[in-house]
CSV table of C-alpha atoms in Angstrom, one decimal:
chain,number,residue,atom,x,y,z
A,1,MET,CA,45.7,-53.9,-45.0
A,2,THR,CA,44.4,-50.9,-46.8
A,3,ALA,CA,46.4,-47.8,-47.6
A,4,ALA,CA,45.6,-44.4,-46.0
A,5,PRO,CA,43.7,-42.3,-48.3
A,6,PRO,CA,45.4,-39.2,-49.5
A,7,PRO,CA,45.1,-35.9,-47.6
A,8,ARG,CA,42.3,-33.7,-48.9
A,9,ASP,CA,43.1,-30.3,-50.1
A,10,GLY,CA,43.6,-28.1,-47.1
A,11,GLU,CA,44.6,-30.9,-44.9
A,12,ARG,CA,48.2,-31.7,-43.5
A,13,ASP,CA,49.6,-35.1,-43.5
A,14,PRO,CA,49.8,-36.6,-40.0
A,15,SER,CA,53.2,-38.2,-40.5
A,16,ALA,CA,54.6,-34.7,-41.4
A,17,ARG,CA,53.6,-33.4,-38.1
A,18,VAL,CA,56.3,-31.2,-36.2
A,19,TYR,CA,56.9,-31.9,-32.6
A,20,ALA,CA,58.2,-29.4,-30.1
A,21,PRO,CA,61.3,-30.4,-28.5
A,22,ASP,CA,60.6,-31.9,-25.1
A,23,PHE,CA,63.0,-30.6,-22.3
A,24,LEU,CA,62.7,-33.7,-20.0
A,25,THR,CA,63.2,-36.3,-23.1
A,26,GLU,CA,66.1,-34.3,-24.0
A,27,LEU,CA,67.6,-34.3,-20.6
A,28,PHE,CA,67.0,-38.2,-20.3
A,29,ARG,CA,68.3,-38.6,-23.8
A,30,ASN,CA,71.6,-36.5,-23.3
A,31,PRO,CA,72.2,-36.3,-19.4
A,32,LEU,CA,75.8,-35.5,-19.4
A,33,ASP,CA,76.9,-31.7,-19.8
A,34,PRO,CA,78.6,-31.1,-23.0
A,35,GLY,CA,81.7,-30.1,-21.3
A,36,TYR,CA,82.1,-33.8,-20.1
A,37,GLY,CA,81.9,-34.9,-23.5
A,38,ASP,CA,84.6,-32.6,-24.6
A,39,ALA,CA,86.9,-33.5,-21.8
A,40,ALA,CA,86.5,-37.3,-22.6
A,41,ALA,CA,87.4,-36.7,-26.3
A,42,ARG,CA,90.5,-34.9,-25.2
A,43,ARG,CA,91.7,-37.7,-23.1
A,44,ALA,CA,90.6,-40.2,-26.2
A,45,VAL,CA,92.8,-38.3,-28.6
A,46,GLY,CA,96.1,-38.2,-26.2
A,47,PRO,CA,97.1,-38.3,-22.6
A,48,VAL,CA,97.3,-34.9,-20.5
A,49,SER,CA,100.9,-33.4,-21.0
A,50,ARG,CA,103.4,-34.0,-18.6
A,51,MET,CA,103.8,-30.2,-18.1
A,52,ARG,CA,100.2,-29.6,-17.2
A,53,GLN,CA,100.3,-32.4,-14.6
A,54,VAL,CA,103.5,-30.6,-12.9
A,55,LEU,CA,101.8,-27.2,-13.0
A,56,ALA,CA,98.3,-28.5,-11.8
A,57,ARG,CA,99.9,-29.8,-8.6
A,58,PRO,CA,101.4,-26.7,-7.1
A,59,VAL,CA,98.2,-24.7,-8.0
A,60,SER,CA,96.1,-27.2,-6.0
A,61,LEU,CA,98.5,-27.0,-3.0
A,62,VAL,CA,98.4,-23.1,-3.1
A,63,VAL,CA,94.4,-23.2,-3.2
A,64,LEU,CA,94.3,-25.7,-0.3
A,65,ALA,CA,97.0,-23.6,1.7
A,66,VAL,CA,95.0,-20.2,1.3
A,67,ILE,CA,91.7,-22.1,2.3
A,68,GLY,CA,93.3,-23.6,5.4
A,69,PHE,CA,94.9,-20.1,6.3
A,70,LEU,CA,91.5,-18.4,5.9
A,71,PHE,CA,89.9,-21.1,8.2
A,72,ALA,CA,92.8,-20.6,10.6
A,73,VAL,CA,92.3,-17.1,10.8
A,74,ALA,CA,88.7,-17.2,11.1
A,75,TYR,CA,88.9,-19.8,14.1
A,76,ARG,CA,91.7,-17.5,15.8
A,77,GLU,CA,89.5,-14.5,15.5
A,78,THR,CA,86.6,-16.5,16.9
A,79,MET,CA,88.5,-17.8,19.8
A,80,ALA,CA,90.0,-14.5,20.4
A,81,GLU,CA,86.6,-12.5,20.8
A,82,GLU,CA,85.1,-15.7,23.1
A,83,PRO,CA,86.8,-14.4,26.4
A,84,SER,CA,85.4,-11.0,26.0
A,85,ARG,CA,81.8,-12.4,25.1
A,86,ALA,CA,82.0,-14.7,28.1
A,87,THR,CA,83.2,-11.8,30.2
A,88,ALA,CA,80.5,-9.5,29.1
A,89,ARG,CA,77.8,-12.4,29.6
A,90,ALA,CA,79.1,-13.1,33.1
A,91,GLY,CA,78.9,-9.3,34.0
A,92,LEU,CA,75.3,-8.8,32.9
A,93,ILE,CA,74.6,-12.0,34.8
A,94,ALA,CA,76.1,-10.9,37.8
A,95,GLU,CA,74.5,-7.4,37.4
A,96,ILE,CA,71.0,-9.0,37.1
A,97,LYS,CA,71.5,-11.0,40.2
A,98,GLN,CA,72.9,-8.0,42.2
A,99,ARG,CA,69.7,-5.8,41.3
A,100,GLU,CA,67.3,-8.5,42.1
A,101,ALA,CA,69.0,-9.0,45.5
A,102,GLU,CA,68.8,-5.0,45.9
A,103,THR,CA,65.1,-5.2,45.0
A,104,ASP,CA,64.3,-7.9,47.4
A,105,ARG,CA,66.1,-6.0,50.1
A,106,LEU,CA,64.4,-2.8,49.3
A,107,THR,CA,60.9,-4.8,49.3
A,108,GLN,CA,61.8,-6.3,52.8
A,109,ARG,CA,62.6,-2.7,54.1
A,110,ALA,CA,59.4,-1.4,52.7
A,111,GLU,CA,57.4,-4.2,54.3
A,112,GLN,CA,59.3,-3.4,57.6
A,113,LEU,CA,58.5,0.3,57.4
A,114,ARG,CA,54.8,-0.3,56.5
A,115,VAL,CA,54.4,-2.5,59.4
A,116,GLU,CA,55.9,0.2,61.5
A,117,VAL,CA,53.5,2.7,60.2
A,118,GLY,CA,50.4,0.5,60.7
A,119,ARG,CA,51.6,0.1,64.3
A,120,GLN,CA,52.1,3.9,64.9
A,121,ARG,CA,48.7,4.6,63.1
A,122,ASP,CA,46.9,2.0,65.4
A,123,ALA,CA,48.4,3.7,68.4
A,124,ALA,CA,47.3,7.1,67.3
A,125,LEU,CA,43.8,6.0,66.1
A,126,SER,CA,40.9,4.4,68.3
A,127,GLY,CA,40.2,0.8,68.1
A,128,SER,CA,37.1,1.1,66.0
A,129,GLN,CA,38.6,3.2,63.5
A,130,ALA,CA,41.9,1.1,63.3
A,131,SER,CA,40.0,-1.8,62.9
A,132,ARG,CA,37.8,-0.5,60.2
A,133,LEU,CA,41.1,0.8,58.1
A,134,ARG,CA,42.7,-2.8,58.5
A,135,ASN,CA,39.5,-4.2,57.0
A,136,LEU,CA,39.6,-1.8,54.1
A,137,GLU,CA,43.3,-2.6,53.6
A,138,ALA,CA,42.5,-6.1,53.5
A,139,GLY,CA,39.8,-5.8,50.9
A,140,THR,CA,41.8,-3.7,48.7
A,141,GLY,CA,45.2,-5.8,48.9
A,142,LEU,CA,47.1,-3.2,50.7
A,143,GLY,CA,47.2,-5.3,54.0
A,144,ARG,CA,48.6,-8.6,54.6
A,145,VAL,CA,45.9,-11.4,55.3
A,146,ARG,CA,45.8,-14.8,56.8
A,147,GLY,CA,43.0,-17.6,56.5
A,148,ASP,CA,41.9,-20.8,55.0
A,149,GLY,CA,41.9,-21.0,51.3
A,150,VAL,CA,42.9,-22.8,48.0
A,151,VAL,CA,46.2,-23.1,46.0
A,152,VAL,CA,46.2,-23.7,42.3
A,153,ARG,CA,49.5,-25.1,41.0
A,154,LEU,CA,50.4,-24.8,37.3
A,155,VAL,CA,53.6,-26.2,35.9
A,156,ASP,CA,55.1,-25.9,32.4
A,157,ALA,CA,55.2,-29.2,30.4
A,158,PRO,CA,58.6,-30.7,29.8
A,159,ARG,CA,60.3,-29.6,26.9
A,160,ASP,CA,61.0,-32.4,24.5
A,161,LYS,CA,63.4,-32.6,21.7
A,162,ASP,CA,63.0,-33.6,18.1
A,163,ALA,CA,64.9,-36.7,17.3
A,164,VAL,CA,65.7,-35.5,14.1
A,165,THR,CA,66.8,-31.9,14.5
A,166,GLY,CA,67.4,-31.9,18.1
A,167,ALA,CA,65.3,-28.7,18.2
A,168,GLU,CA,62.4,-28.6,21.2
A,169,ALA,CA,59.1,-29.8,20.1
A,170,GLY,CA,57.7,-27.3,22.2
A,171,PRO,CA,54.8,-28.5,24.1
A,172,SER,CA,52.4,-25.9,25.2
A,173,GLN,CA,53.8,-23.7,28.4
A,174,VAL,CA,51.3,-22.0,30.8
A,175,LEU,CA,50.2,-18.6,29.2
A,176,TYR,CA,49.4,-15.5,31.0
A,177,SER,CA,45.9,-16.0,29.9
A,178,ASP,CA,45.9,-19.0,31.9
A,179,LEU,CA,46.8,-17.3,35.0
A,180,GLN,CA,44.1,-14.7,34.2
A,181,LYS,CA,41.3,-17.5,33.8
A,182,VAL,CA,42.5,-19.2,37.2
A,183,ALA,CA,42.4,-15.7,38.8
A,184,ASN,CA,38.9,-14.7,37.7
A,185,GLY,CA,37.6,-18.2,38.3
A,186,LEU,CA,38.8,-17.8,42.1
A,187,TRP,CA,37.4,-14.5,42.4
A,188,ALA,CA,34.1,-15.6,40.7
A,189,ALA,CA,34.0,-18.7,43.2
A,190,GLY,CA,34.2,-16.3,46.4
A,191,ALA,CA,37.8,-15.3,46.9
A,192,GLU,CA,38.7,-12.6,49.0
A,193,ALA,CA,42.4,-12.2,48.3
A,194,VAL,CA,44.5,-13.6,45.6
A,195,SER,CA,48.1,-13.9,44.9
A,196,ILE,CA,50.4,-15.4,42.3
A,197,ASN,CA,53.8,-16.5,43.2
A,198,GLY,CA,53.5,-14.2,46.1
A,199,GLN,CA,52.5,-11.1,44.3
A,200,ARG,CA,49.1,-9.6,45.6
A,201,LEU,CA,46.6,-9.0,43.3
A,202,THR,CA,44.4,-5.7,43.5
A,203,ALA,CA,42.0,-3.8,41.3
A,204,THR,CA,44.6,-2.1,39.4
A,205,SER,CA,46.9,-5.5,38.8
A,206,THR,CA,47.9,-6.8,35.5
A,207,ILE,CA,48.9,-10.0,34.3
A,208,ARG,CA,50.8,-9.7,31.2
A,209,GLN,CA,53.3,-11.4,28.8
A,210,ALA,CA,56.7,-9.7,27.4
A,211,GLY,CA,58.3,-12.2,25.1
A,212,GLU,CA,58.7,-15.6,26.9
A,213,ALA,CA,58.4,-13.9,30.4
A,214,ILE,CA,54.7,-13.4,32.2
A,215,LEU,CA,54.8,-10.3,34.4
A,216,VAL,CA,52.5,-9.9,37.2
A,217,ASP,CA,52.4,-5.8,38.2
A,218,TYR,CA,55.5,-5.7,36.1
A,219,ARG,CA,57.4,-8.3,38.1
A,220,PRO,CA,58.3,-11.4,36.3
A,221,VAL,CA,57.2,-14.8,37.6
A,222,THR,CA,58.3,-18.4,36.5
A,223,SER,CA,57.2,-21.9,36.7
A,224,PRO,CA,56.0,-23.5,38.7
A,225,TYR,CA,52.9,-20.9,39.3
A,226,GLU,CA,51.0,-21.2,42.4
A,227,VAL,CA,47.8,-18.9,42.7
A,228,GLN,CA,46.6,-18.7,46.2
A,229,ALA,CA,43.4,-17.6,47.3
A,230,ILE,CA,41.7,-17.0,50.8
A,231,GLY,CA,37.8,-17.3,50.9
A,232,PRO,CA,34.9,-19.4,52.1
A,233,GLY,CA,34.8,-23.1,52.6
A,234,SER,CA,33.0,-23.5,49.5
A,235,MET,CA,35.3,-21.8,47.2
A,236,ARG,CA,37.1,-25.1,46.3
A,237,ASP,CA,34.2,-26.7,45.2
A,238,ARG,CA,32.7,-23.7,43.3
A,239,PHE,CA,35.9,-23.2,41.5
A,240,ASP,CA,36.2,-27.1,40.5
A,241,ASP,CA,32.6,-26.8,39.1
A,242,GLY,CA,33.6,-23.5,37.1
A,243,ARG,CA,34.5,-23.0,33.3
A,244,ALA,CA,38.0,-22.1,34.2
A,245,ALA,CA,39.1,-25.2,36.1
A,246,ALA,CA,37.3,-27.1,33.4
A,247,LEU,CA,39.0,-25.4,30.6
A,248,MET,CA,42.5,-25.8,32.5
A,249,ARG,CA,41.8,-29.6,33.0
A,250,GLU,CA,41.5,-30.0,29.2
A,251,VAL,CA,44.5,-27.9,28.4
A,252,ALA,CA,46.6,-30.0,30.8
A,253,LYS,CA,45.2,-33.2,29.1
A,254,THR,CA,45.9,-32.2,25.6
A,255,THR,CA,49.3,-30.5,26.2
A,256,GLY,CA,50.9,-32.2,29.0
A,257,LEU,CA,51.4,-29.3,31.6
A,258,SER,CA,50.4,-30.0,35.1
A,259,PHE,CA,47.2,-28.3,37.0
A,260,GLY,CA,46.1,-28.9,40.3
A,261,VAL,CA,43.9,-27.8,42.9
A,262,LYS,CA,44.1,-28.3,46.8
A,263,GLU,CA,42.8,-26.8,50.1
A,264,VAL,CA,45.4,-25.1,52.3
A,265,ASP,CA,44.9,-24.3,56.0
A,266,ASP,CA,46.3,-21.2,57.5
A,267,LEU,CA,47.6,-19.2,54.2
A,268,THR,CA,49.3,-16.0,54.4
A,269,LEU,CA,49.0,-13.5,51.6
A,270,PRO,CA,51.4,-10.5,51.4
A,271,ALA,CA,50.3,-6.9,51.0
A,272,ALA,CA,50.6,-5.4,47.6
A,273,PRO,CA,52.9,-2.4,47.1
A,274,GLU,CA,51.6,0.9,47.7
A,275,PRO,CA,50.0,2.4,44.5
A,276,ARG,CA,51.2,5.6,42.9
A,277,LEU,CA,48.1,7.9,42.9
A,278,ARG,CA,47.5,10.4,40.6
A,279,TYR,CA,45.0,13.3,41.2
A,280,ALA,CA,43.0,15.2,38.4
A,281,GLU,CA,43.5,18.7,38.5
A,282,SER,CA,41.1,21.4,36.9
A,283,PRO,CA,42.7,23.1,33.8
A,284,ALA,CA,43.3,26.8,33.8
A,285,SER,CA,40.1,28.4,33.1
A,286,PRO,CA,40.1,29.9,29.5
A,287,SER,CA,39.7,33.5,29.1
A,288,PRO,CA,36.3,34.5,27.6
A,289,VAL,CA,36.0,35.9,24.0
A,290,PRO,CA,34.7,39.4,24.0
A,291,SER,CA,31.2,39.8,22.8
A,292,GLY,CA,30.9,40.3,19.0
A,293,SER,CA,34.4,39.1,18.0
A,294,GLY,CA,33.4,35.4,17.4
A,295,VAL,CA,33.2,34.0,14.2
A,296,GLY,CA,30.1,34.9,11.8
A,297,GLY,CA,29.4,37.5,14.8
A,298,SER,CA,28.8,35.0,17.4
A,299,SER,CA,28.5,36.6,20.7
A,300,SER,CA,28.7,33.3,22.9
A,301,PRO,CA,31.8,32.9,25.1
A,302,GLY,CA,34.1,30.0,24.6
A,303,PRO,CA,37.8,28.9,25.0
A,304,SER,CA,40.4,31.1,22.9
A,305,GLY,CA,41.7,29.6,19.8
A,306,SER,CA,43.8,27.0,21.1
A,307,GLY,CA,42.3,24.0,19.1
A,308,VAL,CA,41.6,22.1,22.5
A,309,SER,CA,38.0,20.6,22.6
A,310,PRO,CA,36.3,21.3,25.8
A,311,SER,CA,34.6,18.0,25.6
A,312,PRO,CA,36.3,14.8,27.3
A,313,SER,CA,35.7,12.8,23.9
A,314,GLY,CA,38.6,14.0,22.1
A,315,GLY,CA,41.0,11.1,23.2
A,316,GLY,CA,43.8,13.0,24.7
A,317,ARG,CA,45.5,12.4,27.9
Protein backbone atom coordinates (compact mmCIF):
# COMPACT_ATOMS: atom_id res chain seq x y z
CA MET A 1 0.00 0.00 0.00
CA THR A 2 1.37 3.37 -0.95
CA ALA A 3 0.44 6.70 0.48
CA ALA A 4 -1.39 9.18 -1.61
CA PRO A 5 0.86 11.90 -2.94
CA PRO A 6 0.45 15.31 -1.34
CA PRO A 7 -1.78 17.70 -3.23
CA ARG A 8 -0.12 19.98 -5.64
CA ASP A 9 -0.19 23.69 -5.32
CA GLY A 10 -3.64 25.05 -6.21
CA GLU A 11 -5.37 21.67 -5.74
CA ARG A 12 -7.82 20.84 -2.91
CA ASP A 13 -7.54 17.80 -0.74
CA PRO A 14 -10.34 15.32 -1.70
CA SER A 15 -10.78 14.35 1.92
CA ALA A 16 -11.54 17.93 2.79
CA ARG A 17 -14.45 18.12 0.29
CA VAL A 18 -17.54 19.70 1.81
CA TYR A 19 -20.88 18.01 0.97
CA ALA A 20 -24.12 19.97 0.87
CA PRO A 21 -26.81 18.70 3.26
CA ASP A 22 -29.09 16.10 1.66
CA PHE A 23 -32.76 16.63 2.57
CA LEU A 24 -33.77 12.98 2.13
CA THR A 25 -30.77 11.74 4.12
CA GLU A 26 -31.57 14.18 6.93
CA LEU A 27 -35.24 13.17 6.84
CA PHE A 28 -34.47 9.46 7.23
CA ARG A 29 -31.79 10.17 9.82
CA ASN A 30 -34.15 12.26 12.00
CA PRO A 31 -37.71 11.23 11.04
CA LEU A 32 -39.40 12.67 14.12
CA ASP A 33 -40.36 16.28 14.49
CA PRO A 34 -38.33 18.08 17.20
CA GLY A 35 -41.52 18.69 19.14
CA TYR A 36 -41.94 14.97 19.75
CA GLY A 37 -38.44 14.81 21.14
CA ASP A 38 -39.14 17.70 23.46
CA ALA A 39 -42.34 16.09 24.72
CA ALA A 40 -40.53 12.80 25.35
CA ALA A 41 -37.79 14.66 27.23
CA ARG A 42 -40.37 16.36 29.45
CA ARG A 43 -42.05 13.05 30.23
CA ALA A 44 -38.68 11.56 31.09
CA VAL A 45 -37.94 14.36 33.53
CA GLY A 46 -41.19 13.89 35.42
CA PRO A 47 -44.84 12.95 35.01
CA VAL A 48 -47.45 15.49 34.00
CA SER A 49 -48.78 17.34 36.94
CA ARG A 50 -52.12 16.36 38.38
CA MET A 51 -53.40 19.90 37.86
CA ARG A 52 -52.76 19.77 34.11
CA GLN A 53 -54.53 16.43 33.80
CA VAL A 54 -57.53 17.76 35.68
CA LEU A 55 -57.70 20.88 33.51
CA ALA A 56 -57.21 19.01 30.22
CA ARG A 57 -60.26 16.79 30.61
CA PRO A 58 -62.88 19.58 30.85
CA VAL A 59 -61.32 21.38 27.89
CA SER A 60 -61.52 18.21 25.79
CA LEU A 61 -65.13 17.67 26.82
CA VAL A 62 -66.02 21.26 25.96
CA VAL A 63 -64.40 20.97 22.52
CA LEU A 64 -66.23 17.69 21.79
CA ALA A 65 -69.51 19.22 22.97
CA VAL A 66 -69.07 22.26 20.72
CA ILE A 67 -68.26 20.06 17.70
CA GLY A 68 -71.27 17.85 18.40
CA PHE A 69 -73.51 20.90 18.76
CA LEU A 70 -72.32 22.27 15.41
CA PHE A 71 -72.99 18.95 13.70
CA ALA A 72 -76.46 18.80 15.26
CA VAL A 73 -77.29 22.34 14.09
CA ALA A 74 -76.06 21.60 10.56
CA TYR A 75 -78.09 18.38 10.40
CA ARG A 76 -81.19 20.14 11.69
CA GLU A 77 -80.86 22.93 9.13
CA THR A 78 -80.38 20.41 6.34
CA MET A 79 -83.41 18.38 7.36
CA ALA A 80 -85.48 21.55 7.79
CA GLU A 81 -84.72 22.60 4.19
CA GLU A 82 -85.28 19.14 2.71
CA PRO A 83 -89.13 19.29 2.70
CA SER A 84 -89.09 22.61 0.86
CA ARG A 85 -86.63 21.25 -1.69
CA ALA A 86 -88.70 18.11 -2.19
CA THR A 87 -91.84 20.21 -2.54
CA ALA A 88 -90.20 22.49 -5.11
CA ARG A 89 -88.88 19.50 -7.06
CA ALA A 90 -92.28 17.81 -7.03
CA GLY A 91 -93.92 21.05 -8.16
CA LEU A 92 -91.53 21.40 -11.08
CA ILE A 93 -92.08 17.79 -12.14
CA ALA A 94 -95.85 18.23 -11.96
CA GLU A 95 -95.66 21.43 -13.99
CA ILE A 96 -93.52 19.73 -16.64
CA LYS A 97 -95.97 16.86 -16.93
CA GLN A 98 -98.88 19.30 -17.11
CA ARG A 99 -97.21 21.28 -19.89
CA GLU A 100 -96.41 18.08 -21.79
CA ALA A 101 -100.01 16.93 -21.52
CA GLU A 102 -101.23 20.34 -22.69
CA THR A 103 -98.82 20.28 -25.63
CA ASP A 104 -100.00 16.80 -26.63
CA ARG A 105 -103.61 17.93 -26.39
CA LEU A 106 -102.98 21.00 -28.52
CA THR A 107 -101.05 18.92 -31.05
CA GLN A 108 -103.94 16.49 -31.32
CA ARG A 109 -106.38 19.38 -31.72
CA ALA A 110 -104.19 20.93 -34.41
CA GLU A 111 -104.14 17.61 -36.28
CA GLN A 112 -107.92 17.39 -36.15
CA LEU A 113 -108.28 20.94 -37.46
CA ARG A 114 -105.78 20.20 -40.22
CA VAL A 115 -107.81 17.18 -41.32
CA GLU A 116 -110.97 19.29 -41.31
CA VAL A 117 -109.28 22.03 -43.34
CA GLY A 118 -108.08 19.43 -45.83
CA ARG A 119 -111.57 18.01 -46.16
CA GLN A 120 -113.07 21.45 -46.77
CA ARG A 121 -110.31 22.27 -49.27
CA ASP A 122 -110.85 19.05 -51.22
CA ALA A 123 -114.55 19.83 -51.39
CA ALA A 124 -113.84 23.31 -52.76
CA LEU A 125 -111.25 22.22 -55.34
CA SER A 126 -111.60 19.96 -58.29
CA GLY A 127 -110.39 16.37 -58.09
CA SER A 128 -107.14 16.89 -60.02
CA GLN A 129 -106.19 20.01 -58.11
CA ALA A 130 -106.88 18.39 -54.73
CA SER A 131 -104.84 15.32 -55.71
CA ARG A 132 -101.92 17.44 -56.87
CA LEU A 133 -102.02 19.45 -53.63
CA ARG A 134 -102.04 16.26 -51.53
CA ASN A 135 -99.03 14.94 -53.42
CA LEU A 136 -97.18 18.18 -52.82
CA GLU A 137 -98.00 18.05 -49.11
CA ALA A 138 -96.78 14.46 -48.89
CA GLY A 139 -93.52 15.34 -50.63
CA THR A 140 -92.81 18.34 -48.43
CA GLY A 141 -93.75 16.58 -45.19
CA LEU A 142 -96.87 18.65 -44.51
CA GLY A 143 -99.22 15.75 -45.18
CA ARG A 144 -99.64 12.35 -43.54
CA VAL A 145 -98.34 9.46 -45.65
CA ARG A 146 -98.81 5.70 -45.57
CA GLY A 147 -96.93 2.84 -47.19
CA ASP A 148 -94.29 0.13 -46.83
CA GLY A 149 -90.89 1.05 -45.55
CA VAL A 150 -88.00 0.50 -43.16
CA VAL A 151 -87.57 1.08 -39.43
CA VAL A 152 -84.09 1.69 -38.01
CA ARG A 153 -83.96 1.24 -34.23
CA LEU A 154 -81.16 2.63 -32.04
CA VAL A 155 -81.01 2.09 -28.27
CA ASP A 156 -78.55 3.51 -25.75
CA ALA A 157 -76.06 1.09 -24.25
CA PRO A 158 -76.77 0.05 -20.64
CA ARG A 159 -75.09 2.25 -18.06
CA ASP A 160 -72.46 0.28 -16.14
CA LYS A 161 -71.03 1.46 -12.83
CA ASP A 162 -67.42 1.47 -11.74
CA ALA A 163 -66.83 -1.19 -9.07
CA VAL A 164 -64.56 1.10 -7.02
CA THR A 165 -66.11 4.56 -7.18
CA GLY A 166 -69.68 3.57 -8.03
CA ALA A 167 -69.73 6.18 -10.81
CA GLU A 168 -71.17 5.34 -14.20
CA ALA A 169 -68.49 4.05 -16.52
CA GLY A 170 -70.42 5.70 -19.36
CA PRO A 171 -70.64 3.54 -22.48
CA SER A 172 -71.39 5.56 -25.53
CA GLN A 173 -74.97 6.68 -26.05
CA VAL A 174 -76.77 7.46 -29.26
CA LEU A 175 -75.71 10.91 -30.40
CA TYR A 176 -77.59 13.42 -32.50
CA SER A 177 -74.99 12.90 -35.23
CA ASP A 178 -75.93 9.21 -35.33
CA LEU A 179 -79.54 10.12 -36.04
CA GLN A 180 -78.36 12.57 -38.68
CA LYS A 181 -76.29 9.87 -40.39
CA VAL A 182 -79.16 7.38 -40.34
CA ALA A 183 -81.67 9.92 -41.69
CA ASN A 184 -79.31 11.03 -44.47
CA GLY A 185 -78.56 7.40 -45.29
CA LEU A 186 -82.27 6.66 -45.67
CA TRP A 187 -82.77 9.73 -47.88
CA ALA A 188 -79.83 8.58 -50.02
CA ALA A 189 -81.35 5.08 -50.23
CA GLY A 190 -84.50 6.50 -51.82
CA ALA A 191 -86.74 7.32 -48.86
CA GLU A 192 -89.75 9.48 -49.70
CA ALA A 193 -90.71 10.32 -46.09
CA VAL A 194 -88.74 10.02 -42.82
CA SER A 195 -89.67 10.52 -39.18
CA ILE A 196 -87.82 10.14 -35.86
CA ASN A 197 -89.93 9.01 -32.91
CA GLY A 198 -93.01 10.39 -34.60
CA GLN A 199 -91.41 13.71 -35.60
CA ARG A 200 -91.69 14.12 -39.37
CA LEU A 201 -88.61 15.49 -41.12
CA THR A 202 -88.89 18.23 -43.72
CA ALA A 203 -86.46 20.37 -45.67
CA THR A 204 -86.17 22.74 -42.70
CA SER A 205 -85.97 20.14 -39.91
CA THR A 206 -83.11 20.21 -37.43
CA ILE A 207 -81.53 17.43 -35.35
CA ARG A 208 -79.54 18.99 -32.53
CA GLN A 209 -78.25 18.27 -29.06
CA ALA A 210 -78.86 20.47 -26.02
CA GLY A 211 -76.92 19.13 -23.07
CA GLU A 212 -77.81 15.45 -22.88
CA ALA A 213 -81.11 15.84 -24.76
CA ILE A 214 -81.56 15.31 -28.49
CA LEU A 215 -83.99 17.70 -30.15
CA VAL A 216 -85.79 17.04 -33.43
CA ASP A 217 -87.39 20.26 -34.59
CA TYR A 218 -86.91 21.59 -31.04
CA ARG A 219 -88.86 18.70 -29.51
CA PRO A 220 -86.97 16.22 -27.28
CA VAL A 221 -86.69 12.58 -28.26
CA THR A 222 -85.37 9.81 -26.01
CA SER A 223 -84.08 6.27 -26.35
CA PRO A 224 -85.15 3.98 -27.95
CA TYR A 225 -84.95 5.94 -31.19
CA GLU A 226 -86.97 4.71 -34.17
CA VAL A 227 -86.22 6.24 -37.55
CA GLN A 228 -89.09 5.30 -39.86
CA ALA A 229 -88.91 5.74 -43.60
CA ILE A 230 -91.32 5.03 -46.46
CA GLY A 231 -89.82 4.29 -49.84
CA PRO A 232 -89.26 1.74 -52.59
CA GLY A 233 -88.68 -1.95 -51.94
CA SER A 234 -84.96 -1.68 -52.61
CA MET A 235 -84.47 0.91 -49.86
CA ARG A 236 -83.53 -1.70 -47.21
CA ASP A 237 -80.73 -3.23 -49.29
CA ARG A 238 -79.41 0.14 -50.42
CA PHE A 239 -79.32 1.41 -46.85
CA ASP A 240 -77.58 -1.74 -45.57
CA ASP A 241 -74.90 -1.36 -48.24
CA GLY A 242 -74.42 2.33 -47.44
CA ARG A 243 -71.74 4.00 -45.35
CA ALA A 244 -74.13 5.09 -42.58
CA ALA A 245 -75.25 1.52 -41.78
CA ALA A 246 -71.68 0.21 -41.85
CA LEU A 247 -70.54 2.97 -39.50
CA MET A 248 -73.41 2.40 -37.06
CA ARG A 249 -72.75 -1.35 -37.01
CA GLU A 250 -69.13 -0.63 -36.08
CA VAL A 251 -70.22 1.84 -33.39
CA ALA A 252 -72.68 -0.70 -31.96
CA LYS A 253 -69.95 -3.34 -31.93
CA THR A 254 -67.47 -1.18 -30.04
CA THR A 255 -69.76 0.71 -27.64
CA GLY A 256 -72.57 -1.72 -26.87
CA LEU A 257 -75.51 0.32 -28.14
CA SER A 258 -78.19 -1.48 -30.12
CA PHE A 259 -78.64 -0.96 -33.87
CA GLY A 260 -81.15 -2.83 -36.02
CA VAL A 261 -82.86 -2.48 -39.40
CA LYS A 262 -86.10 -4.19 -40.42
CA GLU A 263 -88.70 -3.90 -43.14
CA VAL A 264 -92.22 -3.00 -42.04
CA ASP A 265 -95.43 -3.11 -44.04
CA ASP A 266 -98.09 -0.41 -43.89
CA LEU A 267 -96.25 2.37 -42.07
CA THR A 268 -98.03 5.63 -41.29
CA LEU A 269 -95.98 8.78 -40.81
CA PRO A 270 -97.64 11.88 -39.35
CA ALA A 271 -97.53 15.29 -40.93
CA ALA A 272 -95.02 17.87 -39.77
CA PRO A 273 -96.25 21.02 -38.04
CA GLU A 274 -97.11 23.94 -40.26
CA PRO A 275 -94.01 26.08 -40.80
CA ARG A 276 -93.95 29.72 -39.82
CA LEU A 277 -93.28 31.44 -43.10
CA ARG A 278 -91.55 34.79 -43.25
CA TYR A 279 -91.69 36.93 -46.37
CA ALA A 280 -89.01 39.24 -47.63
CA GLU A 281 -89.97 42.87 -47.96
CA SER A 282 -88.26 45.48 -50.09
CA PRO A 283 -86.64 48.23 -48.03
CA ALA A 284 -87.81 51.79 -48.25
CA SER A 285 -86.30 53.48 -51.30
CA PRO A 286 -83.47 55.80 -50.21
CA SER A 287 -83.75 59.43 -51.11
CA PRO A 288 -81.29 60.38 -53.86
CA VAL A 289 -78.42 62.71 -53.07
CA PRO A 290 -78.71 66.01 -54.98
CA SER A 291 -76.29 66.45 -57.81
CA GLY A 292 -73.00 68.01 -56.80
CA SER A 293 -73.43 67.45 -53.07
CA GLY A 294 -71.53 64.18 -52.90
CA VAL A 295 -68.11 63.71 -51.42
CA GLY A 296 -65.37 64.93 -53.71
CA GLY A 297 -67.88 66.49 -56.06
CA SER A 298 -69.43 63.17 -57.09
CA SER A 299 -72.71 63.60 -58.89
CA SER A 300 -73.87 59.94 -58.78
CA PRO A 301 -77.00 59.23 -56.71
CA GLY A 302 -76.74 56.87 -53.76
CA PRO A 303 -78.17 56.16 -50.35
CA SER A 304 -78.12 58.80 -47.69
CA GLY A 305 -75.39 58.73 -45.09
CA SER A 306 -76.93 56.00 -42.94
CA GLY A 307 -73.88 53.74 -42.97
CA VAL A 308 -75.81 50.79 -44.47
CA SER A 309 -74.23 49.04 -47.41
CA PRO A 310 -76.60 48.47 -50.32
CA SER A 311 -74.92 45.15 -51.13
CA PRO A 312 -76.21 41.92 -49.47
CA SER A 313 -72.68 40.87 -48.44
CA GLY A 314 -72.62 42.89 -45.25
CA GLY A 315 -73.61 39.90 -43.07
CA GLY A 316 -76.57 41.61 -41.40
CA ARG A 317 -80.00 40.15 -40.95
